[in-house]
CSV table of C-alpha atoms in Angstrom, one decimal:
chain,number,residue,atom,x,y,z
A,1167,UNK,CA,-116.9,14.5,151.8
A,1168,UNK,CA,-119.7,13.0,149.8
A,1169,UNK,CA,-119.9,9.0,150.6
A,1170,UNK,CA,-120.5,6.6,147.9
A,1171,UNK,CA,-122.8,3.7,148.5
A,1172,UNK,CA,-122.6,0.3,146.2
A,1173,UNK,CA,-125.0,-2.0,146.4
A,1174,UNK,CA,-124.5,-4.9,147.9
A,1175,UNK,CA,-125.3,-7.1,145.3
A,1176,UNK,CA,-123.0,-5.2,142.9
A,1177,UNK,CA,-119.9,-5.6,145.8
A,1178,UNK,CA,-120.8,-9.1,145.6
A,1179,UNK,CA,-120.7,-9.5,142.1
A,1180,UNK,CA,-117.4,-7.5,142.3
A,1181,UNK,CA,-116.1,-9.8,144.5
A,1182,UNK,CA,-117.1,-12.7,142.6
A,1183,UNK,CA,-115.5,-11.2,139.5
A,1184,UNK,CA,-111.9,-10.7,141.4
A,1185,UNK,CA,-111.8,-14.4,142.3
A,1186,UNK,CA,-113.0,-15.9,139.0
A,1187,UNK,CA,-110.1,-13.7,137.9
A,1188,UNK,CA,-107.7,-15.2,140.1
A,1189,UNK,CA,-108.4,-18.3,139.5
A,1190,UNK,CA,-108.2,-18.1,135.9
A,1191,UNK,CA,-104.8,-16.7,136.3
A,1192,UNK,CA,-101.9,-19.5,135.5
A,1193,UNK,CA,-98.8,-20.0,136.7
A,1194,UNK,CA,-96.1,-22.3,136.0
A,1195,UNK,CA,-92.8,-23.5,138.4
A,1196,UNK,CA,-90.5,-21.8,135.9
A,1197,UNK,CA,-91.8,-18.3,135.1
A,1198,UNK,CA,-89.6,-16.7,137.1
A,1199,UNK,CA,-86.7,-18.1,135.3
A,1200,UNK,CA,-88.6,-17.8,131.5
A,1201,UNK,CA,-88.3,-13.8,132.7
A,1202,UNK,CA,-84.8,-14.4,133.9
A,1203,UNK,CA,-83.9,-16.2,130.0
A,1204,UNK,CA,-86.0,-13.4,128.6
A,1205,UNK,CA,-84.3,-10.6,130.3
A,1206,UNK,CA,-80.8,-11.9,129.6
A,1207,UNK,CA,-81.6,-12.2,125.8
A,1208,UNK,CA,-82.5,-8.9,125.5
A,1209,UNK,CA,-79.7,-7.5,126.8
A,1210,UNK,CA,-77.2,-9.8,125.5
A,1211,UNK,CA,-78.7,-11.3,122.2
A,1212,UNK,CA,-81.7,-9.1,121.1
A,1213,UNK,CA,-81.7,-10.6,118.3
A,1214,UNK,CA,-81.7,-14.3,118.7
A,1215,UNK,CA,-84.6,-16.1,117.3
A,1216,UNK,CA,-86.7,-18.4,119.3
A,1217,UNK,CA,-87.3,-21.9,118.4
A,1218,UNK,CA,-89.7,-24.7,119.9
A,1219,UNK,CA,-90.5,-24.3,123.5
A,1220,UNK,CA,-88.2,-21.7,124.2
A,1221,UNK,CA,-84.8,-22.6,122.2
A,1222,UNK,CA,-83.3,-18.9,121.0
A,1223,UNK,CA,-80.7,-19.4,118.2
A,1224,UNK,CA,-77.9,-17.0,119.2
A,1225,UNK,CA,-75.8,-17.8,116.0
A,1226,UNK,CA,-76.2,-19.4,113.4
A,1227,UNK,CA,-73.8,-20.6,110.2
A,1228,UNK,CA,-75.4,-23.0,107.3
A,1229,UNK,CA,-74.4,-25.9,106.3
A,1230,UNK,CA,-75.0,-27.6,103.3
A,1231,UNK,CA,-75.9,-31.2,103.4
A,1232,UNK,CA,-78.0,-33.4,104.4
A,1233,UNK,CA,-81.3,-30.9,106.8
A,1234,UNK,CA,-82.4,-32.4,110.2
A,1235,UNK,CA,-86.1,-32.4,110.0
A,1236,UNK,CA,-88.6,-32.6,113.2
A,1237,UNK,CA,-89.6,-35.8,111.8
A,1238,UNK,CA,-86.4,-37.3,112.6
A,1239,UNK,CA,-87.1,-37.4,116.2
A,1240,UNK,CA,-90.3,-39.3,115.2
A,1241,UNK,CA,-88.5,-42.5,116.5
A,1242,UNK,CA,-92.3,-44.6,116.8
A,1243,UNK,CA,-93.5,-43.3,113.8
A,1244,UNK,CA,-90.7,-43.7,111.7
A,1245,UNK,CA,-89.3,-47.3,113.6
A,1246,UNK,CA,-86.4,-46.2,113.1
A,1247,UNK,CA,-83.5,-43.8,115.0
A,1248,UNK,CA,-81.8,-41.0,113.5
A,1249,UNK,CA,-78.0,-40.5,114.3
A,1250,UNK,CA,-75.8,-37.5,114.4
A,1251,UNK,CA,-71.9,-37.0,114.6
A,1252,UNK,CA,-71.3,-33.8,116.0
A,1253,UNK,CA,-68.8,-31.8,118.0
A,1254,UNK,CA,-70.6,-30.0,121.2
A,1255,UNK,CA,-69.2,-27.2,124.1
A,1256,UNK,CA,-71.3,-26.4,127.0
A,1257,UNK,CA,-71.3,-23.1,128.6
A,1258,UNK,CA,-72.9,-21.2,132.0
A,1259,UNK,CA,-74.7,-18.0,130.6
A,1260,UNK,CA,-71.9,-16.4,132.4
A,1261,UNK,CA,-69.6,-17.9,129.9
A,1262,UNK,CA,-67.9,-20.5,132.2
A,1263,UNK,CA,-67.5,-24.0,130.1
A,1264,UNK,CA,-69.0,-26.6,131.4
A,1265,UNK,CA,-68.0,-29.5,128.9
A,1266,UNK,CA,-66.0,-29.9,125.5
A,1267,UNK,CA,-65.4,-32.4,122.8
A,1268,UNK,CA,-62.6,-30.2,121.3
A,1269,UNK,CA,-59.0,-30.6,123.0
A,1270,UNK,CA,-58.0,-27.5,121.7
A,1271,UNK,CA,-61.4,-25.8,124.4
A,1272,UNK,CA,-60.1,-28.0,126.7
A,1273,UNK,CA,-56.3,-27.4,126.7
A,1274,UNK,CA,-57.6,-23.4,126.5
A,1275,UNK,CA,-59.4,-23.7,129.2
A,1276,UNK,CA,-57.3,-26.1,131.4
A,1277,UNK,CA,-59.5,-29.4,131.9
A,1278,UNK,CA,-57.6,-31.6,129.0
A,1279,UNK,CA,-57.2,-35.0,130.2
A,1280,UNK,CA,-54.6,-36.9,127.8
A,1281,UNK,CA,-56.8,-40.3,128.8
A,1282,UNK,CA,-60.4,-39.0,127.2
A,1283,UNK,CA,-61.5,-38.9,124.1
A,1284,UNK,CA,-61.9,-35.6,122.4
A,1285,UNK,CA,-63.8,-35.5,118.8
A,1286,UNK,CA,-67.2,-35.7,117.6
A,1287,UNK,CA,-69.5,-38.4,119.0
A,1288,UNK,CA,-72.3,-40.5,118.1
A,1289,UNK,CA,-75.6,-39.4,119.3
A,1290,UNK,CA,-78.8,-41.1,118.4
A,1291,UNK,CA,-81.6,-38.6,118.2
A,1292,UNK,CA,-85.5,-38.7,119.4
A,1293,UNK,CA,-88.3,-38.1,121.7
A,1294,UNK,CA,-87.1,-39.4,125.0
A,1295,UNK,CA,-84.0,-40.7,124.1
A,1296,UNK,CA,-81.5,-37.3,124.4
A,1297,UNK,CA,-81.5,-33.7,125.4
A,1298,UNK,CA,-85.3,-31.7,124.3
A,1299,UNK,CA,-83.3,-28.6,124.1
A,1300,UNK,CA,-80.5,-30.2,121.4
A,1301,UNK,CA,-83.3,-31.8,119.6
A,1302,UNK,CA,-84.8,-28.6,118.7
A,1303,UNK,CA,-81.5,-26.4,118.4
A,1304,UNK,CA,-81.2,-29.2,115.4
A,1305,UNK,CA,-84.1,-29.0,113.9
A,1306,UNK,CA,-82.8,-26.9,110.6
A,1307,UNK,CA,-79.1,-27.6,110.8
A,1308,UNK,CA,-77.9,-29.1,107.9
A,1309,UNK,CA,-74.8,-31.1,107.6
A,1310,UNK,CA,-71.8,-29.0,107.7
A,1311,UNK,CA,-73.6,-26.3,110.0
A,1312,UNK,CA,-72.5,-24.5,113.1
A,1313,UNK,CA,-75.4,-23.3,115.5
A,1314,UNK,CA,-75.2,-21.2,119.2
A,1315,UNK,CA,-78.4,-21.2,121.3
A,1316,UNK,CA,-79.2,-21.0,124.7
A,1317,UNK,CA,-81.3,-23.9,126.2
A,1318,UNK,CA,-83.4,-23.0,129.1
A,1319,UNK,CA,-83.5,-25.5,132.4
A,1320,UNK,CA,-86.9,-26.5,131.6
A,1321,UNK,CA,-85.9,-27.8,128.1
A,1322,UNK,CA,-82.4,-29.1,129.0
A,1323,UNK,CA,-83.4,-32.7,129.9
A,1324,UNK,CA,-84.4,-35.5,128.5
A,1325,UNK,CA,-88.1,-36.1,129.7
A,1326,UNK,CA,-90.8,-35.2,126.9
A,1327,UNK,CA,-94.4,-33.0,126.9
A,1328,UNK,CA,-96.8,-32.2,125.0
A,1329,UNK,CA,-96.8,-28.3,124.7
A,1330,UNK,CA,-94.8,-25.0,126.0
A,1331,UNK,CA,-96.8,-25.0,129.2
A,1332,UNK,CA,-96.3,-28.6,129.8
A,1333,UNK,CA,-92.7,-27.8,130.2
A,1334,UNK,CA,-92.8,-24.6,132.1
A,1335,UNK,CA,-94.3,-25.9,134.8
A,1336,UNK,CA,-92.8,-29.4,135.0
A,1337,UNK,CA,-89.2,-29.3,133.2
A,1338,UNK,CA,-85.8,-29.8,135.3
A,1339,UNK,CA,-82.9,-28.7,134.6
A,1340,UNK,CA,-80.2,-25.9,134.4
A,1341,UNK,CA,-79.8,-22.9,132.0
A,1342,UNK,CA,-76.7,-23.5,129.4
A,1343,UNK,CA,-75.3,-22.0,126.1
A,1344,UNK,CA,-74.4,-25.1,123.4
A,1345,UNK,CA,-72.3,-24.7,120.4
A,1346,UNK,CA,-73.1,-27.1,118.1
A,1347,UNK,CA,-70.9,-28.5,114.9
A,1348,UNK,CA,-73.2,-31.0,112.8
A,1349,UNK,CA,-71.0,-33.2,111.1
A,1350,UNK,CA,-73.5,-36.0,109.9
A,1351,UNK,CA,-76.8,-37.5,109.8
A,1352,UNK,CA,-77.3,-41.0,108.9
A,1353,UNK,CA,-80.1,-43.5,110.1
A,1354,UNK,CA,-78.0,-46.9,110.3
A,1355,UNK,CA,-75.0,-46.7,112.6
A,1356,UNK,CA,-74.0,-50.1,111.9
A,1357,UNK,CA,-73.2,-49.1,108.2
A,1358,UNK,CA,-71.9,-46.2,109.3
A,1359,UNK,CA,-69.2,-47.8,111.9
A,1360,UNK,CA,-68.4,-50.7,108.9
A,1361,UNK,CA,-67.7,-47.6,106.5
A,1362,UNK,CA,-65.3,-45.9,108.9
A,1363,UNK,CA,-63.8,-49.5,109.4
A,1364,UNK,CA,-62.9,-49.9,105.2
A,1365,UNK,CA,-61.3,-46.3,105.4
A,1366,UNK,CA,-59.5,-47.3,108.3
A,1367,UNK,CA,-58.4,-50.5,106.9
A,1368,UNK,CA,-57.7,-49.4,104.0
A,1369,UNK,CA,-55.2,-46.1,105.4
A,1370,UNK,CA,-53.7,-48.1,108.6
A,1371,UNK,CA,-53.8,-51.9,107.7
A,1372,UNK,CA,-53.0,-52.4,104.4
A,1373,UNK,CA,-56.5,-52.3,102.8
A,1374,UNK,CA,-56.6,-56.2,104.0
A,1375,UNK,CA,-60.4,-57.7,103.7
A,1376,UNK,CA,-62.5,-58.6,106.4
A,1377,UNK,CA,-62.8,-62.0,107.9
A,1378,UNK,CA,-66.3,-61.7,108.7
A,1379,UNK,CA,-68.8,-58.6,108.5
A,1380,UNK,CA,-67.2,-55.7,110.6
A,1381,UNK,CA,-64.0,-57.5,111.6
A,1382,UNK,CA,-60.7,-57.0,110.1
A,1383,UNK,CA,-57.4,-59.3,111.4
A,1384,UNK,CA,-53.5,-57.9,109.4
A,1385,UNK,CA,-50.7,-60.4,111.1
A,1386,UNK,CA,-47.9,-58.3,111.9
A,1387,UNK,CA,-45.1,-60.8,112.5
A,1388,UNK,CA,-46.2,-65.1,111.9
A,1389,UNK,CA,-46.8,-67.0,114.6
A,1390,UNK,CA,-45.3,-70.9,114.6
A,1391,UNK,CA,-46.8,-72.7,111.3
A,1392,UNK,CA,-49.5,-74.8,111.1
A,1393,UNK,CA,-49.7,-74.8,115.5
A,1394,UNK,CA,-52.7,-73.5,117.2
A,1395,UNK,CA,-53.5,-73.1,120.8
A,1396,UNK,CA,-55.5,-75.7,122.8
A,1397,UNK,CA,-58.4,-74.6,124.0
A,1398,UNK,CA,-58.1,-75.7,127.2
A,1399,UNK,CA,-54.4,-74.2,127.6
A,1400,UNK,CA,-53.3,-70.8,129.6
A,1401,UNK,CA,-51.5,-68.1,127.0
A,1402,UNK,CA,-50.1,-64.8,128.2
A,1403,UNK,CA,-50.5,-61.8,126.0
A,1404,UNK,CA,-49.0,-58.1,125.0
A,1405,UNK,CA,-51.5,-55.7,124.3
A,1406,UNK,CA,-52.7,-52.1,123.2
A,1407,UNK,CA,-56.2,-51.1,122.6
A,1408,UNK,CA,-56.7,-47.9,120.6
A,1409,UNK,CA,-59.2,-46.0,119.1
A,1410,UNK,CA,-59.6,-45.3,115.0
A,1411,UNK,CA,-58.1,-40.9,116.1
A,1412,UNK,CA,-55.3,-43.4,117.4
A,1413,UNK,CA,-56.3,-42.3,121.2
A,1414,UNK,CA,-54.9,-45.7,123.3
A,1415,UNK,CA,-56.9,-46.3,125.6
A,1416,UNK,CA,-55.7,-49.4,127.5
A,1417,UNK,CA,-52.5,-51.2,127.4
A,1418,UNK,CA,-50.6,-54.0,129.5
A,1419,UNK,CA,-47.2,-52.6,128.1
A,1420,UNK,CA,-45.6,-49.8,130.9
A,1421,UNK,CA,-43.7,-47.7,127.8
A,1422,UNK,CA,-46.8,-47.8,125.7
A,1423,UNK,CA,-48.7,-46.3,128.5
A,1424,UNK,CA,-46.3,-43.6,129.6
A,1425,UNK,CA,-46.0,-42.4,126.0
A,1426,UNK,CA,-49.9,-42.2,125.6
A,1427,UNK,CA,-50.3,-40.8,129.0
A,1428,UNK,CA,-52.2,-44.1,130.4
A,1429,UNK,CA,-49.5,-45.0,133.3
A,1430,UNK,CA,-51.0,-45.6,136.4
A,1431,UNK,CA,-47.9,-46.5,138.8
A,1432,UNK,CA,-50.1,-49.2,141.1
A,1433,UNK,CA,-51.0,-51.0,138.0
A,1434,UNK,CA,-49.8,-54.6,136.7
A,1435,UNK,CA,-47.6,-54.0,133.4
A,1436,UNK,CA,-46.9,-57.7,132.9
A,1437,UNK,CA,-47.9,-60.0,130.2
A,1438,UNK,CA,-52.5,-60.7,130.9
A,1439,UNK,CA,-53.3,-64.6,131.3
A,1440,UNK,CA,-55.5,-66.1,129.0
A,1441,UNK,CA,-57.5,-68.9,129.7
A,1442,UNK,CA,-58.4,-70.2,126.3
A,1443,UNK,CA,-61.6,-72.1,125.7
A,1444,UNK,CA,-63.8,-74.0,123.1
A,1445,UNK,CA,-66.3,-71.1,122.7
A,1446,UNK,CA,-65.0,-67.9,122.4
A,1447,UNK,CA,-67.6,-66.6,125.2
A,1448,UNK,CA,-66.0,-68.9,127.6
A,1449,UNK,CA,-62.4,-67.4,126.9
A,1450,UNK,CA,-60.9,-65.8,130.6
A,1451,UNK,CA,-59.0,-62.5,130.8
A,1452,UNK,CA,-57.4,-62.6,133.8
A,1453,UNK,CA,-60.4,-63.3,136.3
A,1454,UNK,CA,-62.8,-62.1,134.1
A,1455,UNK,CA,-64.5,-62.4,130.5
A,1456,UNK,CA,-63.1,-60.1,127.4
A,1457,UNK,CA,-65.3,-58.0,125.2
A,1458,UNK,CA,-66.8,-60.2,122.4
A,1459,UNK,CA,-64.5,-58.6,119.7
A,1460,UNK,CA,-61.1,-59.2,121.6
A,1461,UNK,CA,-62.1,-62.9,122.2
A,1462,UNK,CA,-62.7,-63.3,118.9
A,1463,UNK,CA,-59.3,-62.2,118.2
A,1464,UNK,CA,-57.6,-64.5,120.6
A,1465,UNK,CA,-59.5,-67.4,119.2
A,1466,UNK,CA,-58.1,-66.8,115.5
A,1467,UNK,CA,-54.1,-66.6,116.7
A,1468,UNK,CA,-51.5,-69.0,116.7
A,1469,UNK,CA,-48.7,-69.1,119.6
A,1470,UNK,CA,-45.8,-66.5,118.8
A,1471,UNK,CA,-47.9,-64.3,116.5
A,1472,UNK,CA,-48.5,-60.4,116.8
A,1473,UNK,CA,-52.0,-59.4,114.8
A,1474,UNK,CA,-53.7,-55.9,115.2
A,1475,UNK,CA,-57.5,-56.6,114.9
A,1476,UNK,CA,-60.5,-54.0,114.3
A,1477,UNK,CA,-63.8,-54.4,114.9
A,1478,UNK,CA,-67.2,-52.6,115.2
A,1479,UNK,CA,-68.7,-51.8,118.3
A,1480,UNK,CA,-70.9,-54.4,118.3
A,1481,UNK,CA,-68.3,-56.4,119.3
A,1482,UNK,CA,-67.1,-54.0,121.7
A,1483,UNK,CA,-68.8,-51.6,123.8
A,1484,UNK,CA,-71.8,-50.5,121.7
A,1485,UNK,CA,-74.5,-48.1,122.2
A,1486,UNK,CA,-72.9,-47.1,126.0
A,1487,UNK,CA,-69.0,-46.7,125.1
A,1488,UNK,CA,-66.7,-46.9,128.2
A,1489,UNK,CA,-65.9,-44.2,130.5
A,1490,UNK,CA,-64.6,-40.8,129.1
A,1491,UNK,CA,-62.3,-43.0,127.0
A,1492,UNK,CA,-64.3,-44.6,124.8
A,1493,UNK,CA,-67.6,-42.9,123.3
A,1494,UNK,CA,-70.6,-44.9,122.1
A,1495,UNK,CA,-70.6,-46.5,118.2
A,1496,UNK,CA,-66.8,-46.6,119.0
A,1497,UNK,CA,-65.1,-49.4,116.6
A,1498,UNK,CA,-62.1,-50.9,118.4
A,1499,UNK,CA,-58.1,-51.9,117.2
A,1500,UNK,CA,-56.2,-54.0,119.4
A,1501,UNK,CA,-52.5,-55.0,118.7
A,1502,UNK,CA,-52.0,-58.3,120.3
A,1503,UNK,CA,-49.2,-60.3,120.8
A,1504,UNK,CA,-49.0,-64.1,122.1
A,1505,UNK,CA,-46.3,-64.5,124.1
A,1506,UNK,CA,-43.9,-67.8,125.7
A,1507,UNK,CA,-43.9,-66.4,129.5
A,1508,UNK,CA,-45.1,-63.7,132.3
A,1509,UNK,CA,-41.9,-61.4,131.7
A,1510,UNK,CA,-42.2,-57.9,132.8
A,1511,UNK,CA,-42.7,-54.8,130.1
A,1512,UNK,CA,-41.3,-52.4,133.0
C-alpha cells in the first residue's frame, strides 16, 4: 500500500483549522428542545407560521377591531400600558389542559370550582410585565380574533432579551399550546372599569348616579330617618360581596353561601362587628381593616338600612385581584345590611 505523507506544517494548519472551527461553532441551553418544537410542528402543524422568536401560529381566525401592534408593548417609550380583555386555555403539547378561563373547558374537563371566577380577565401588556410568548402570539390579533399557537419554554416567561439567541440559551420555562380569544384593547383601565360600572348600574341598580367618581350607593330598604351612627360605636352587619358576572364571592349569611357554593362548615355565619370610626381608614372589620371601597360604604349608612354599593377596583383589590375569586381590574358590589344584634344567619 502506497503511504501518504503530509507535511507537517500542513497537519498543523489542519489542526488549527478544526479547532477554530470548533470554536466558532455555537450552542445554546435550548437547541435540543428548538428540534424537539421543530420536529413536533412538522408532524402535527406543518403548516403553522412562525412568529417572533419562535411563536408558530397553529390557527388563526380575524377579528375585526381594534389591531395589537408591537408598539403596544413599548411601555417606556410610549409611558403608558396597553390592556387586553381576553379569554385564555392552556394546553400540554399532548393535549392535556393545563388552565381555563371558560367554565364550560373546565366543567368538560373536570377542574370547575363553583368558588373561581371564570370569564375574560384583565391583562396589562409589555416588555417585562407578562408572558413574551402571549405578547407576540398578539401581535396582529385584532379585537374580536381567535388565535392557537404553541409557545416554546424559552419564550413562555416573563423575563425579556434582546434577540432569538438571547433567548435560546437563557429562556425558562415549559412548552404549552394557548388559545387565545381577544376581546379588547384599551390603554386606560380606570375608564374602562367606570364604563363597565354605568352599564352595570344602569341594568342592576336602577341607572342611580354616582356619589363620587367610580362609586355608586342604591338603598334597598331606609334605615331610621335623620339617625347616623357614632363613630366611635360598634355596629354588626349582613353581607354579600359579588362580582359584576354575579359570581359571590364572600358572604357572612350561611343560605347565601350554600346557594352560591361558598359554604365552608368551620366558618362564622353570624352578623361581622364593626367598629366605626372618624376616618374611614380607621373603620375595624372584625380584627382587621376593610378594603377602602367597603369602608366607604359603611361610613355613608344609617342604622337599620340595607344599600348594595359598587365600586371600582381602586377601591378594592386593584392591579393584583384576590385569589382565584377575584381577578385583577375587578369592580366590586356588596349588599350590606346594618343590623340591631349578633343573631345567627344559620
Amino acid at each position: 500500500m502506497k503511504k501518504i505523507f503530509i507535511p507537517a506544517l500542513l497537519i498543523l494548519s489542519l489542526s488549527a483549522m478544526m479547532v477554530s472551527c470548533v470554536k466558532n461553532e455555537v450552542t445554546y441551553k435550548n437547541d435540543g428542545n428548538k428540534k424537539y418544537i421543530e420536529a413536533w410542528v412538522s408532524v402535527n402543524h406543518p403548516n403553522a407560521q412562525k412568529v417572533g422568536y419562535g411563536v408558530y401560529i397553529i390557527d388563526d381566525v380575524p377579528g375585526t377591531g381594534t389591531e395589537f401592534t408591537e408598539a403596544m408593548l413599548n411601555v417606556k417609550k410610549n409611558n403608558k400600558l396597553t390592556y387586553t380583555y381576553i379569554d385564555c386555555n392552556q394546553y400540554q403539547l399532548d393535549g392535556t389542559i393545563i388552565s381555563t378561563t371558560l367554565a364550560n373547558v373546565a366543567k368538560r374537563v373536570g377542574s370547575y370550582n363553583a368558588t373561581e371566577y371564570y370569564g375574560p380577565e384583565v391583562q396589562a401588556t409589555g416588555k417585562e410585565l407578562t408572558n413574551v410568548g402571549i405578547n407576540q402570539a398578539l401581535i396582529g390579533m385584532k379585537e374580536g380574533g381567535y388565535r392557537k399557537v404553541l409557545i416554546p419554554g424559552w419564550l413562555n416567561a416573563i423575563d425579556e432579551f434582546d434577540s432569538e439567541e438571547e433567548y435560546l440559551n437563557k429562556g425558562v420555562g415549559t412548552n404549552a399550546i394557548y388559545e387565545i380569544y381577544l376581546h379588547e384593547i384599551f390603554d386606560d383601565v380606570t375608564k374602562w372599569e367606570a364604563d363597565s360600572l354605568e352599564r352595570y348600574t344602569d341594568r342592576m341598580m336602577a341607572g342611580v348616579d354616582s356619589t363620587g367618581f367610580g362609586f355608586y350607593k342604591q338603598t334597598l330598604f331606609p334605615g331610621i330617618s335623620g339617625a347616623s351612627m357614632k363613630k366611635d360605636t360598634t355596629i354588626y352587619i349582613n353581607y354579600v360581596g359579588r362580582l359584576l358576572n354575579g359570581l359571590v364571592f364572600d358572604t357572612n349569611i350561611a343560605d347565601t353561601a350554600k346557594v352560591h357554593g361558598i359554604y365552608k362548615s368551620e366558618g362564622s355565619y353570624t352578623p361581622s362587628k364593626i367598629q366605626m370610626a372618624e376616618k374611614n381608614e380607621d373603620i375595624k372589620f372584625g380584627s382587621g381593616s376593610a378594603i377602602a371601597g367597603f369602608s366607604k360604604a359603611l361610613s355613608l349608612m344609617t342604622p337599620y338600612e340595607k344599600a348594595r354599593f359598587a365600586f371600582t377596583s381602586s377601591m378594592g383589590y386593584g392591579a393584583k385581584g384576590s385569589g382565584n375569586s377575584i381577578p385583577a381590574y375587578s369592580p366590586l358590589i356588596f349588599e350590606i345590611q346594618v343590623v340591631g344584634k349578633p343573631n345567627s344567619n344559620k
